[in-house]
Coordinates of C-alpha atoms (C1' of nucleotides) in Angstrom, one line a residue:
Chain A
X166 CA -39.6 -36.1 -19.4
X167 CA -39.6 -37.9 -16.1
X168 CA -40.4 -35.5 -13.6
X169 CA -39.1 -37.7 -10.6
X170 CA -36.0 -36.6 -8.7
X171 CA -33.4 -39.6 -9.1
X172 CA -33.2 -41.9 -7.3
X173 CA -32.3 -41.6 -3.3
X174 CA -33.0 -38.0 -3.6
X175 CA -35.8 -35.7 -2.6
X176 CA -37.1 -32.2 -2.8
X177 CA -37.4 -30.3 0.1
X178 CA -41.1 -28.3 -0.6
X179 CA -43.3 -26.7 1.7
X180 CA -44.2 -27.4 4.1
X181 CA -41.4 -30.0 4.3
X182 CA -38.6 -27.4 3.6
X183 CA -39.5 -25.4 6.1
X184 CA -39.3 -28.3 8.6
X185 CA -35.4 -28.9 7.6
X186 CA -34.7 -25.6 7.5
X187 CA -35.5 -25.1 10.9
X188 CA -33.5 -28.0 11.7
X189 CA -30.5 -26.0 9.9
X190 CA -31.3 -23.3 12.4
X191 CA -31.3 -25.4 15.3
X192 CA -28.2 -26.7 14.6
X193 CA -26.4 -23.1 13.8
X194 CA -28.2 -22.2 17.4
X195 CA -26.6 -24.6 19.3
X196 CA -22.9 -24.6 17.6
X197 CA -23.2 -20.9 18.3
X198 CA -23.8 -21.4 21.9
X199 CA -20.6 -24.4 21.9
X200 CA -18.7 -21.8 20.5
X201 CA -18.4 -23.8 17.0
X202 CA -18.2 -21.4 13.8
X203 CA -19.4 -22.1 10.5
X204 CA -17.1 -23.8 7.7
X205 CA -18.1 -25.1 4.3
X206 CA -15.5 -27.8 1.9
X207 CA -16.5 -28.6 -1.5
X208 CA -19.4 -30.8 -2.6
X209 CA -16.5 -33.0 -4.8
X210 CA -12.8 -34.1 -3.4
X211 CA -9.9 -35.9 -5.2
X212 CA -11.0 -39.4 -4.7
X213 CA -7.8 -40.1 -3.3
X214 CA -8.8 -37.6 -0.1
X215 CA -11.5 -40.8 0.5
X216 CA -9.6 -43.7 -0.1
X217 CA -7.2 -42.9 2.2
X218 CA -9.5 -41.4 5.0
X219 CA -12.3 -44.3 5.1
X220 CA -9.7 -46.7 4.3
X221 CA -9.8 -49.1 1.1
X222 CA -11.5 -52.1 3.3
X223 CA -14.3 -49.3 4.7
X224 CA -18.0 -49.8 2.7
X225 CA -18.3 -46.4 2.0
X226 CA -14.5 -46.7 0.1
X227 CA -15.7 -50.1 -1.4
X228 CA -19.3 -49.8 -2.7
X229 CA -20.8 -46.3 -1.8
X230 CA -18.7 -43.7 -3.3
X231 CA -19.9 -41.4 -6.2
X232 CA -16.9 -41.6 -8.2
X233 CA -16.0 -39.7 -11.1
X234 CA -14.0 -38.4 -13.7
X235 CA -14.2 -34.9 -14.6
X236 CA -13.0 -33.2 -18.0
X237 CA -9.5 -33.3 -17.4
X238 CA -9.8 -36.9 -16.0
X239 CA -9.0 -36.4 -13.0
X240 CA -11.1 -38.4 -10.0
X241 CA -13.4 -36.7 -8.0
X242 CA -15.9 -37.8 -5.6
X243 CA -18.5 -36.6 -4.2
X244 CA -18.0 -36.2 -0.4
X245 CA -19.6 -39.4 1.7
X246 CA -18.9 -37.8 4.9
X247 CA -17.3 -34.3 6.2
X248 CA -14.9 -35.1 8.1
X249 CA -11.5 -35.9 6.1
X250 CA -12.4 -32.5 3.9
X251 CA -12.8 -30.3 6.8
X252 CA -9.2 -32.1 8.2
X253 CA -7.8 -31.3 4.9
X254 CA -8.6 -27.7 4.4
X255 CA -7.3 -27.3 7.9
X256 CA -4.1 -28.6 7.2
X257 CA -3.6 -26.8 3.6
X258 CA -4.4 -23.3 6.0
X259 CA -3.5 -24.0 9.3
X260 CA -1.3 -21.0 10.0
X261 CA -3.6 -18.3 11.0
X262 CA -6.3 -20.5 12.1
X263 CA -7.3 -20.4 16.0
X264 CA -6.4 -23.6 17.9
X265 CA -8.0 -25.3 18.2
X266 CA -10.5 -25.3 15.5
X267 CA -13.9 -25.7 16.4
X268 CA -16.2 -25.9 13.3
X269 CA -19.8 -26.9 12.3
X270 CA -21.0 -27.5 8.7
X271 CA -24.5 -28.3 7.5
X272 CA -24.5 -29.8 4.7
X273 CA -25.4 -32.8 2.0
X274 CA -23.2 -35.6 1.8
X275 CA -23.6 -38.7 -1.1
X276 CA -23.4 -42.0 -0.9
X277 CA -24.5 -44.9 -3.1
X278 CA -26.7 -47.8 -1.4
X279 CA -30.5 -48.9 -2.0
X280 CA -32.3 -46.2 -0.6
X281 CA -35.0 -46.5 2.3
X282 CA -36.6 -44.0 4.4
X283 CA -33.9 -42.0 6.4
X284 CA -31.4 -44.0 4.3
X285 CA -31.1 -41.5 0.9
X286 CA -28.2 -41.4 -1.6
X287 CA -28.3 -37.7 -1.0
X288 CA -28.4 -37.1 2.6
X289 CA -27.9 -34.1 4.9
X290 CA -25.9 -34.2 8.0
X291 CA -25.1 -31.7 11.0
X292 CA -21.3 -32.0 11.3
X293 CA -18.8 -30.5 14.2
X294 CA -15.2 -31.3 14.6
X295 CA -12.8 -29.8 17.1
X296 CA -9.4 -29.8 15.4
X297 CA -6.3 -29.5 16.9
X298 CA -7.2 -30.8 20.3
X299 CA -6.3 -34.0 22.1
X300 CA -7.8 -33.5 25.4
X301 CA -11.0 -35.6 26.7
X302 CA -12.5 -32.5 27.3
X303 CA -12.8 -32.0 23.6
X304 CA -14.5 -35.3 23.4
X305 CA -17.3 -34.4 26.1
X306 CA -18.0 -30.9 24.5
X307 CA -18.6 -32.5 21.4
X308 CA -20.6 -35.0 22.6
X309 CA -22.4 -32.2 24.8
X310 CA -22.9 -30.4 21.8
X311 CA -24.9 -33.5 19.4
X312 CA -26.3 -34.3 22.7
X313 CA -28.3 -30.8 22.9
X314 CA -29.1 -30.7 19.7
X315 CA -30.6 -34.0 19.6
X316 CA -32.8 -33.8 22.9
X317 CA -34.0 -30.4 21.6
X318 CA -34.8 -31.8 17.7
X319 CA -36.4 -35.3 18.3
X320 CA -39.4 -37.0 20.9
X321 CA -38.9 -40.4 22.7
X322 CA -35.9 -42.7 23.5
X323 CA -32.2 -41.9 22.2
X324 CA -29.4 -44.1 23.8
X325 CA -25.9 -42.6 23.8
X326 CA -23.8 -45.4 23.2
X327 CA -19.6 -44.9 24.1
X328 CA -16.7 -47.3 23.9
X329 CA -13.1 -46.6 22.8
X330 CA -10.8 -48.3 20.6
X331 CA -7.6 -47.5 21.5
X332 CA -4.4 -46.2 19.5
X333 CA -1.7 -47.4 17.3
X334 CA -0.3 -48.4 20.5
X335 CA -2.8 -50.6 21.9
X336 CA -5.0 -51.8 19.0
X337 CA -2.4 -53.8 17.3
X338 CA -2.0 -56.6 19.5
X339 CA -5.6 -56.1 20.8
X340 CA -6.5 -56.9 16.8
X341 CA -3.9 -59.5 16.7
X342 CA -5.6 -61.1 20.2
X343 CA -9.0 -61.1 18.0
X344 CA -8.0 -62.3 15.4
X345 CA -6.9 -65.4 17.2
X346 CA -10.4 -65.5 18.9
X347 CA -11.7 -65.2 15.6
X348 CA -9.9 -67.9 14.1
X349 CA -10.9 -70.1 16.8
X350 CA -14.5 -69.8 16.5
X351 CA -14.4 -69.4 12.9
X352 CA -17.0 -72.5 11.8
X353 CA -19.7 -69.9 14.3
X354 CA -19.1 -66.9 11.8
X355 CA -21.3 -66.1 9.4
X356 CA -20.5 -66.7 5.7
X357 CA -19.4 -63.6 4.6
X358 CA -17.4 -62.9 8.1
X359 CA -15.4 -66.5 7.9
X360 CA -13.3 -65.3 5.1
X361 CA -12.7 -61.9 5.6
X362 CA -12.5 -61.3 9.2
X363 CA -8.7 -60.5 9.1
X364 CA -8.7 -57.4 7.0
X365 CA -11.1 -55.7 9.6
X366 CA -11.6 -57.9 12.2
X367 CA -13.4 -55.2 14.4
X368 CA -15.9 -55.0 12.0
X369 CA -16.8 -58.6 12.9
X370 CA -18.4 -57.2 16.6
X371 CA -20.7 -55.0 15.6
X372 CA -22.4 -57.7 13.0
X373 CA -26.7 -58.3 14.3
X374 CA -26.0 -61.8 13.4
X375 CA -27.0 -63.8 16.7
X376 CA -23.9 -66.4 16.3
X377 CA -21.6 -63.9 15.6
X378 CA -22.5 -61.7 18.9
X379 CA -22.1 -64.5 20.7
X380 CA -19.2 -64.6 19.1
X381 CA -18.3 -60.8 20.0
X382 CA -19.7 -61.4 23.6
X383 CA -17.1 -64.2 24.6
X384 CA -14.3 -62.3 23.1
X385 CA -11.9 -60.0 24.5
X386 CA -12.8 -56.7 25.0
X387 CA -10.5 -53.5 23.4
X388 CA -11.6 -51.7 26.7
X389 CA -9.7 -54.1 28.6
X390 CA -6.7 -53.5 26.6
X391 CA -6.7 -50.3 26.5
X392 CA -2.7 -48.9 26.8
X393 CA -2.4 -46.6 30.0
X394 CA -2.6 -43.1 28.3
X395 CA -5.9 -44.9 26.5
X396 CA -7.4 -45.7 29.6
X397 CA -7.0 -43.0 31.4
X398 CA -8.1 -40.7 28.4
X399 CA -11.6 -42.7 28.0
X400 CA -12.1 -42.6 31.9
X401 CA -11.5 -38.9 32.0
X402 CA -14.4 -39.1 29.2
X403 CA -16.5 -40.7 31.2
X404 CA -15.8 -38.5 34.1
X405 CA -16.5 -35.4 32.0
X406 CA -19.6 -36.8 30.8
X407 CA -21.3 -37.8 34.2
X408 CA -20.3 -34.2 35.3
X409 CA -22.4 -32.9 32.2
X410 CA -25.4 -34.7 33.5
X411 CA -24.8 -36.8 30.4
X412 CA -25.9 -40.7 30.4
X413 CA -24.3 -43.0 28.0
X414 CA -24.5 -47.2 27.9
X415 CA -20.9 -48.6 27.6
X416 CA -20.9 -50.9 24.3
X417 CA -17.4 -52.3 23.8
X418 CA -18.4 -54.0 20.5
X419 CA -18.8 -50.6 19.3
X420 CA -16.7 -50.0 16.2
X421 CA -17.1 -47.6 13.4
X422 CA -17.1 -47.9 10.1
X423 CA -14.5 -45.7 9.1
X424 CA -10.7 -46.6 9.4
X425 CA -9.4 -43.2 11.1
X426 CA -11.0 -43.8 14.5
X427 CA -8.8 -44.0 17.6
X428 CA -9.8 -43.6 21.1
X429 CA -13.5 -42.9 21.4
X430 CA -16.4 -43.7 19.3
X431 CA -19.9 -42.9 20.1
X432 CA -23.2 -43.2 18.5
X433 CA -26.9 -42.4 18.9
X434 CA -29.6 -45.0 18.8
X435 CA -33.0 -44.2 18.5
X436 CA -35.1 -47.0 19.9
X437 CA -37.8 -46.1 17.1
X438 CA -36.6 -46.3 13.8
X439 CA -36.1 -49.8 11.9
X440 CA -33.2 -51.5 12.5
X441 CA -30.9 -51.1 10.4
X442 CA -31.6 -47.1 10.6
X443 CA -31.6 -46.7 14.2
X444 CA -28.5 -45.0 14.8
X445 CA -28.8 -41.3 14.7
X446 CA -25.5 -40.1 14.3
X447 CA -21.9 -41.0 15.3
X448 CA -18.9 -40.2 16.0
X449 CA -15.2 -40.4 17.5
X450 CA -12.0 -39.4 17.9
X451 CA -9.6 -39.6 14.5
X452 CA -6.1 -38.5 16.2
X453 CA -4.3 -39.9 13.2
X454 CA -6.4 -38.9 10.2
X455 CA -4.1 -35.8 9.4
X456 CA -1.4 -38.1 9.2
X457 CA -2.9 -40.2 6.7
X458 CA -3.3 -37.4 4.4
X459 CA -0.1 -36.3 4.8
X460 CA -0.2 -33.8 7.6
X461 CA 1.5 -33.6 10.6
X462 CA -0.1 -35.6 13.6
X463 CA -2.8 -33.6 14.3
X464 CA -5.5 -34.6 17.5
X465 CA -9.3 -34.0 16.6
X466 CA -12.6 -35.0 17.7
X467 CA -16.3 -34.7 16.0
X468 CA -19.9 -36.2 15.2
X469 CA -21.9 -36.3 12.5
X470 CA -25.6 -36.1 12.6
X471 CA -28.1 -37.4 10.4
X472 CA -30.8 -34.6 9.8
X473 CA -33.2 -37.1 7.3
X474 CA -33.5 -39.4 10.5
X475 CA -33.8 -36.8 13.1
X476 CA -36.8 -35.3 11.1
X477 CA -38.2 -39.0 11.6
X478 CA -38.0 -38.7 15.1
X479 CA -39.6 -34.9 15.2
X480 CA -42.2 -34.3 17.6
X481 CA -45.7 -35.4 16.0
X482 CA -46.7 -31.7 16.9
X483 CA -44.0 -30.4 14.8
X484 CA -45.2 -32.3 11.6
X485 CA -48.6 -31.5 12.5
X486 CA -48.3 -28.0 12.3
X487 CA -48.8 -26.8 8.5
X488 CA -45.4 -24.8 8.9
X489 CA -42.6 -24.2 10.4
X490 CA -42.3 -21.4 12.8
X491 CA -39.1 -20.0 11.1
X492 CA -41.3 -18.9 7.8
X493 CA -44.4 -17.6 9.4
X494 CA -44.7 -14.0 8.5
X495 CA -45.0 -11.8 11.5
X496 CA -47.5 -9.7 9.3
X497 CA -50.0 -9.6 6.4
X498 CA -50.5 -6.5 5.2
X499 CA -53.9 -6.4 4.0
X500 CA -55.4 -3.4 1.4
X501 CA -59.2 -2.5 0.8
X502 CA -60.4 -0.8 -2.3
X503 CA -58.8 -0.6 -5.5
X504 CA -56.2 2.0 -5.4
X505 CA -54.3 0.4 -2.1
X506 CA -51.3 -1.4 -3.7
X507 CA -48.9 1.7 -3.4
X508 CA -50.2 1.9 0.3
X509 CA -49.9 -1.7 1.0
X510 CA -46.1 -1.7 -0.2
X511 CA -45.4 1.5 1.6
X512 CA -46.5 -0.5 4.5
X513 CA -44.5 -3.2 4.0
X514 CA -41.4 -1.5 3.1
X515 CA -41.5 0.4 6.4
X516 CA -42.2 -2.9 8.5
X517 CA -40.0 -4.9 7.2
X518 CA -37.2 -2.1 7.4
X519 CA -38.5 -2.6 11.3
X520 CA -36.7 -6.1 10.9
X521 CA -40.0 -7.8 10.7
X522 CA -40.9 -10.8 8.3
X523 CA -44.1 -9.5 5.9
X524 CA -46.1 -10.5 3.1
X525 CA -48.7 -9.1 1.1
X526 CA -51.7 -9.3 -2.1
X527 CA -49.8 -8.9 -5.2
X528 CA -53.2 -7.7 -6.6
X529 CA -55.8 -5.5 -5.1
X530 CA -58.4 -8.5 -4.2
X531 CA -61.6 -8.6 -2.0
X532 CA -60.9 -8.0 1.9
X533 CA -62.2 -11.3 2.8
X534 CA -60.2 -13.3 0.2
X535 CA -57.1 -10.9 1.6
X536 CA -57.8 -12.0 5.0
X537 CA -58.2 -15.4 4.0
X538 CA -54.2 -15.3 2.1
X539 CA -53.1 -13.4 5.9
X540 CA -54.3 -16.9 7.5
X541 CA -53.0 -18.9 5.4
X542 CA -49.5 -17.4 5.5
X543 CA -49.5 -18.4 9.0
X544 CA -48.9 -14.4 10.2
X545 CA -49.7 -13.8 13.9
X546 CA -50.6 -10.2 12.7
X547 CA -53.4 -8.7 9.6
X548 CA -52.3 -5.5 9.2
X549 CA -55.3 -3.3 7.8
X550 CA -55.6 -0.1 5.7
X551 CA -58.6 1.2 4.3
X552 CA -60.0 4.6 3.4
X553 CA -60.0 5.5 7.3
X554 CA -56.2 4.9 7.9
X555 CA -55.4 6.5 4.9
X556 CA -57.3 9.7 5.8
X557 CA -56.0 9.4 9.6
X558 CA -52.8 8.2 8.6
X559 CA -53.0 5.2 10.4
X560 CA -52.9 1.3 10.4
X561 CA -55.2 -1.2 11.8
X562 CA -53.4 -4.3 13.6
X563 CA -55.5 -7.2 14.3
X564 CA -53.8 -10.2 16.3
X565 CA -55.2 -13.3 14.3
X566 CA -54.9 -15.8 16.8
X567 CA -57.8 -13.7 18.9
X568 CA -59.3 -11.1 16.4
X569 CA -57.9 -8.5 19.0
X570 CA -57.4 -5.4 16.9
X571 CA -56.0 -1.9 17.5
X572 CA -55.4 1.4 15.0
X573 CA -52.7 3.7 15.5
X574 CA -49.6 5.0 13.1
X575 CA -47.5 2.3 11.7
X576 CA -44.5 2.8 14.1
X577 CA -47.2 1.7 16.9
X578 CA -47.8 -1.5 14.7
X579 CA -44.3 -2.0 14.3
X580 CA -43.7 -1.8 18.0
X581 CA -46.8 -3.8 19.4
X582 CA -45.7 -6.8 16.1
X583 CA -42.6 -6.9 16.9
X584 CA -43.0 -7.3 20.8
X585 CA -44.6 -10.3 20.5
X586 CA -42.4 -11.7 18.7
X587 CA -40.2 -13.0 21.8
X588 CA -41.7 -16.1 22.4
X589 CA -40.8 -17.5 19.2
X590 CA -38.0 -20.7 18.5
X591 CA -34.4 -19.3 19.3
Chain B
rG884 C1' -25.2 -54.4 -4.2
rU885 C1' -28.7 -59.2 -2.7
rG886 C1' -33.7 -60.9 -1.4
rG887 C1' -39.0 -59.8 -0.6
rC888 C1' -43.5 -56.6 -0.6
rC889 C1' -46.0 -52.5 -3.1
rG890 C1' -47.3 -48.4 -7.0
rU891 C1' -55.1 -45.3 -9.0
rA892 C1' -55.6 -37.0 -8.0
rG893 C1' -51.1 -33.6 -3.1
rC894 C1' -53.1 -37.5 1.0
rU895 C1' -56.4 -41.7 2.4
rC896 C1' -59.1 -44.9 -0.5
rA897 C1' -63.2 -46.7 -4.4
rA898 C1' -64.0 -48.6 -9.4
rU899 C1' -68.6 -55.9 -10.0
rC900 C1' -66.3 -61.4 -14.1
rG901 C1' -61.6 -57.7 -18.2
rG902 C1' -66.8 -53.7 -20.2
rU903 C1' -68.9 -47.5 -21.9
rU904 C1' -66.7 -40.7 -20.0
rA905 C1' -61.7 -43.7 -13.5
rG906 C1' -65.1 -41.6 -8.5
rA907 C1' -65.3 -39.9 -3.1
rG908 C1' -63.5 -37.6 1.3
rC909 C1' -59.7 -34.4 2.9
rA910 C1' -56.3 -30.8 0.9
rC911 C1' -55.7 -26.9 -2.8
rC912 C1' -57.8 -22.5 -5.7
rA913 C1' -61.8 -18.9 -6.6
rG914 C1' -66.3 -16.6 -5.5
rG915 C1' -70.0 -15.4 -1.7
rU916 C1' -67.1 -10.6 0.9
rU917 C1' -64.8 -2.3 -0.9
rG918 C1' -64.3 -2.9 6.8
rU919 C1' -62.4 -8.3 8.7
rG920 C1' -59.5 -14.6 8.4
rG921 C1' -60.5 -19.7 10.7
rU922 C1' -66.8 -22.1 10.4
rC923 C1' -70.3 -22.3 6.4
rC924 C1' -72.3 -22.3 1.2
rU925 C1' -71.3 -22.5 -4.2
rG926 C1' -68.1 -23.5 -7.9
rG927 C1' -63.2 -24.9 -10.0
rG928 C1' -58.5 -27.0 -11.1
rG929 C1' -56.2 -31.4 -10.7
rG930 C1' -55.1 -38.5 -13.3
rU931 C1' -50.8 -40.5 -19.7
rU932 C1' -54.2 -45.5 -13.2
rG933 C1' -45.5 -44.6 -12.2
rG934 C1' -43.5 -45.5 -17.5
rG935 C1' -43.1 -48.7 -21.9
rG936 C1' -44.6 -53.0 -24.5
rG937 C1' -47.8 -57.3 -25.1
rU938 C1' -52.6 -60.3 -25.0
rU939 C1' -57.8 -58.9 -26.2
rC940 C1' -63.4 -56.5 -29.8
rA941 C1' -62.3 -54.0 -25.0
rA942 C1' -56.9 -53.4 -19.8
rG943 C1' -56.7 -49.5 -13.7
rU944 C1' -57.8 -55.0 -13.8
rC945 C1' -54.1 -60.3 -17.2
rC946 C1' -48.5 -61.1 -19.0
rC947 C1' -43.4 -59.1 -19.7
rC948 C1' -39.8 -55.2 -19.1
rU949 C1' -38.5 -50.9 -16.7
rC950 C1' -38.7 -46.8 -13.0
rG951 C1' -39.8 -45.6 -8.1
rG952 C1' -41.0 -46.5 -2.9
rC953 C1' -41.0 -49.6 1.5
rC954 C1' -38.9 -53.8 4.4
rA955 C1' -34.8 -57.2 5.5
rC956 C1' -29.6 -58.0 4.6
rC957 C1' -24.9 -55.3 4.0
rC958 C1' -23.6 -50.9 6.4
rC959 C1' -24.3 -46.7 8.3
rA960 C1' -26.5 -41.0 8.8

RNA sequence: GUGGCCGUAGCUCAAUCGGUUAGAGCACCAGGUUGUGGUCCUGGGGGUUGGGGGUUCAAGUCCCCUCGGCCACCCCA
């Protein structure tokens, strides 16, 4: 039996499952404090849902999708991004829901490629999406939101990167315009560009391929073509951001690779990762996905996040530390003599029922090798009982990052634990 | 999916020309320790040398296949 995971997946064991897992609560912290509520969607969609989100020229539609057939034959896939099944479910349930809808998921998403590190087949992402709302101020509360999260999570350079790509107004002879460009310079093109550039000829600006960006540089720019209500949308973004204290680099050849984007896209670059992993996470504006899924038109705005990378860019302290601070115990209950297990787990019952996080010896071992377990569990607090607190009714607390000890009744432990338990992670 | 580099304990590495039972440090576990953890001492568990096949008297070492990782491309998270 092979006892590897398969490949492009991994398993999340401690101390690394901690890490992630405080990532998780990072995330929750800050959508709580945006106002974002949580919402989960399937793992698998009709593969239909995809192929009409991404759009049948999109990658992840053309070579990335985890396509298949269940029992009944029907075509599922597993989800390669959040968005078009948290815009689905919205639209099935609408009526009732607040608008607009301002959700957060955490959750893994598949898609097939050759993995590398931060590139996985089965990846986790922090997702938000505000639905319902066509407003730029949507668009700078989202970016706010990833923005937070982000500075909080990782160490060293991130670039936010904006540009917008207009509407079904403006991108049509803006496409048409580039296309000519294209056309014109096609001989400069890469191979696999020269051919194909009309299907998605935006596609063709983002490419690393130095002829090709010169390419991109010399030709038009969608920022200059922008329709009126366009323009004045992105510059009220831009407004919005510099008034959050935000700063972002204006890319115009910034395109995404999913078909449902309109207005703004945005993306984070990390100036550490390898190249073709830099970008952080993404995102944009999609005010005509619900349409293509057969909704009504339907504004919305979100990002996704990519939780693999941003654990590459954690602080080196962080993944120093033998564990996360979300699993540290705040106490140890420790046990001497032989007949002590009853005590110990009357101990613990009435701590944790306190609210506090404790662990204990599932047998009745020497003090010393108890004391060594209450280290190693990373608990800020031993707490002792021995023939002397039984008789007195007492416990023994002992701080272990000093050795400074008190006794008193286990309500005083609980108290005096619990107090300093403040400066911990939100 | 295309191209390249690389696989020896959990980690970092060693093992002469193909030669006997694959070693070390760190980490992990236990004991020293029925009134105190981290340091220290002693001991222990860990390897199908990624897997399979081939060559050979003999393979961690040479050859083939395969699996996996990393890098670049594609693209993104």
């Amino acid at each position: 039996m092979d006892l590897q995971p398969p490949r492009g997946t991994v398993d999340l064991l401690p101390p690394e499952g901690g890490r992630m897992w405080a990532l998780y609560q990072r995330a929750a912290t800050w959508a709580h404090r945006f106002g974002y509520r949580y919402a989960e969607t399937p793992a698998f969609e009709h593969t239909e849902l995809f192929r009409r989100s991404s759009g049948e020229s999109s990658d992840v539609v053309r070579k990335e999708m985890y396509t298949f057939e269940d029992r009944a034959e029907r075509s599922l896939t597993l989800r390669p991004e959040a968005t078009a099944a948290i815009v689905r479910a919205y639209l099935q349930r609408r009526h009732g829901l607040p608008v607009p809808l301002k959700v957060f998921t955490v959750e893994p998403m598949w898609r097939y490629g050759r993995p590398q590190s931060g590139r996985l087949r089965e990846f986790r992402q922090f997702d938000a999406e505000i639905v319902g709302e066509g407003g730029p101020g949507a668009d700078v509360e989202v970016v706010a939101l990833g923005e937070a999260f982000l500075r909080e999570a990782i160490d060293g350079p991130l670039e936010l990167q904006i540009n917008s790509i207009g509407d079904e107004q403006c991108r049509p002879a803006y496409r048409a315009e580039l296309i000519e460009c294209l056309r014109a310079n096609r001989e400069r093109l890469r191979d696999e560009h020269r051919d194909h550039f009309e299907d998605n000829p935006l596609r063709v600006l983002d490419c690393k391929d130095d002829a090709c960006r010169a390419v991109a540089a010399e030709a038009p720019k969608i920022v200059d073509r922008l329709c009126e209500p366009c323009a004045t949308h992105f510059s009220e973004v831009r407004q919005g951001l510099g008034a959050e204290g935000i700063e972002y680099v204006l890319v115009p050849t910034l395109v995404r690779g999913l078909d449902y984007y309109t207005r703004t896209t945005f993306e984070w670059v990390s100036g550490r990762l390898a190249r073709g992993q830099d970008s952080v996470g993404g995102g944009g504006r999609y005010d005509g996905l619900a349409e293509v899924i057969g909704g009504p038109a339907t504004p919305a705005v979100g990002f996704a996040i990519g939780l693999e990378r941003v654990r590459l860019l954690a602080p080196e302290t962080a993944e120093a530390a033998p564990m996360a601070d979300v699993e540290r115990p705040d106490a140890f209950v420790v046990g001497i003599g032989e007949g002590t297990l009853a005590t110990t787990a009357a101990v613990a019952r009435t701590l944790r029922a306190a609210g506090l996080g404790v662990d204990r010896s599932f047998e009745a071992r020497p003090l010393g090798a108890q004391m060594r377990a209450a280290d190693r569990s990373g608990a800020r607090f031993a707490v002792i009982i021995g023939e002397r607190e039984a008789a007195a009714g007492t416990v023994t607390w002992r701080r272990l990052s000093d050795g400074e000890q008190h006794e008193g009744p286990v309500e005083a432990a609980a108290a005096a634990i619990g107090a300093g338990r403040e400066e911990g992670p939100a």
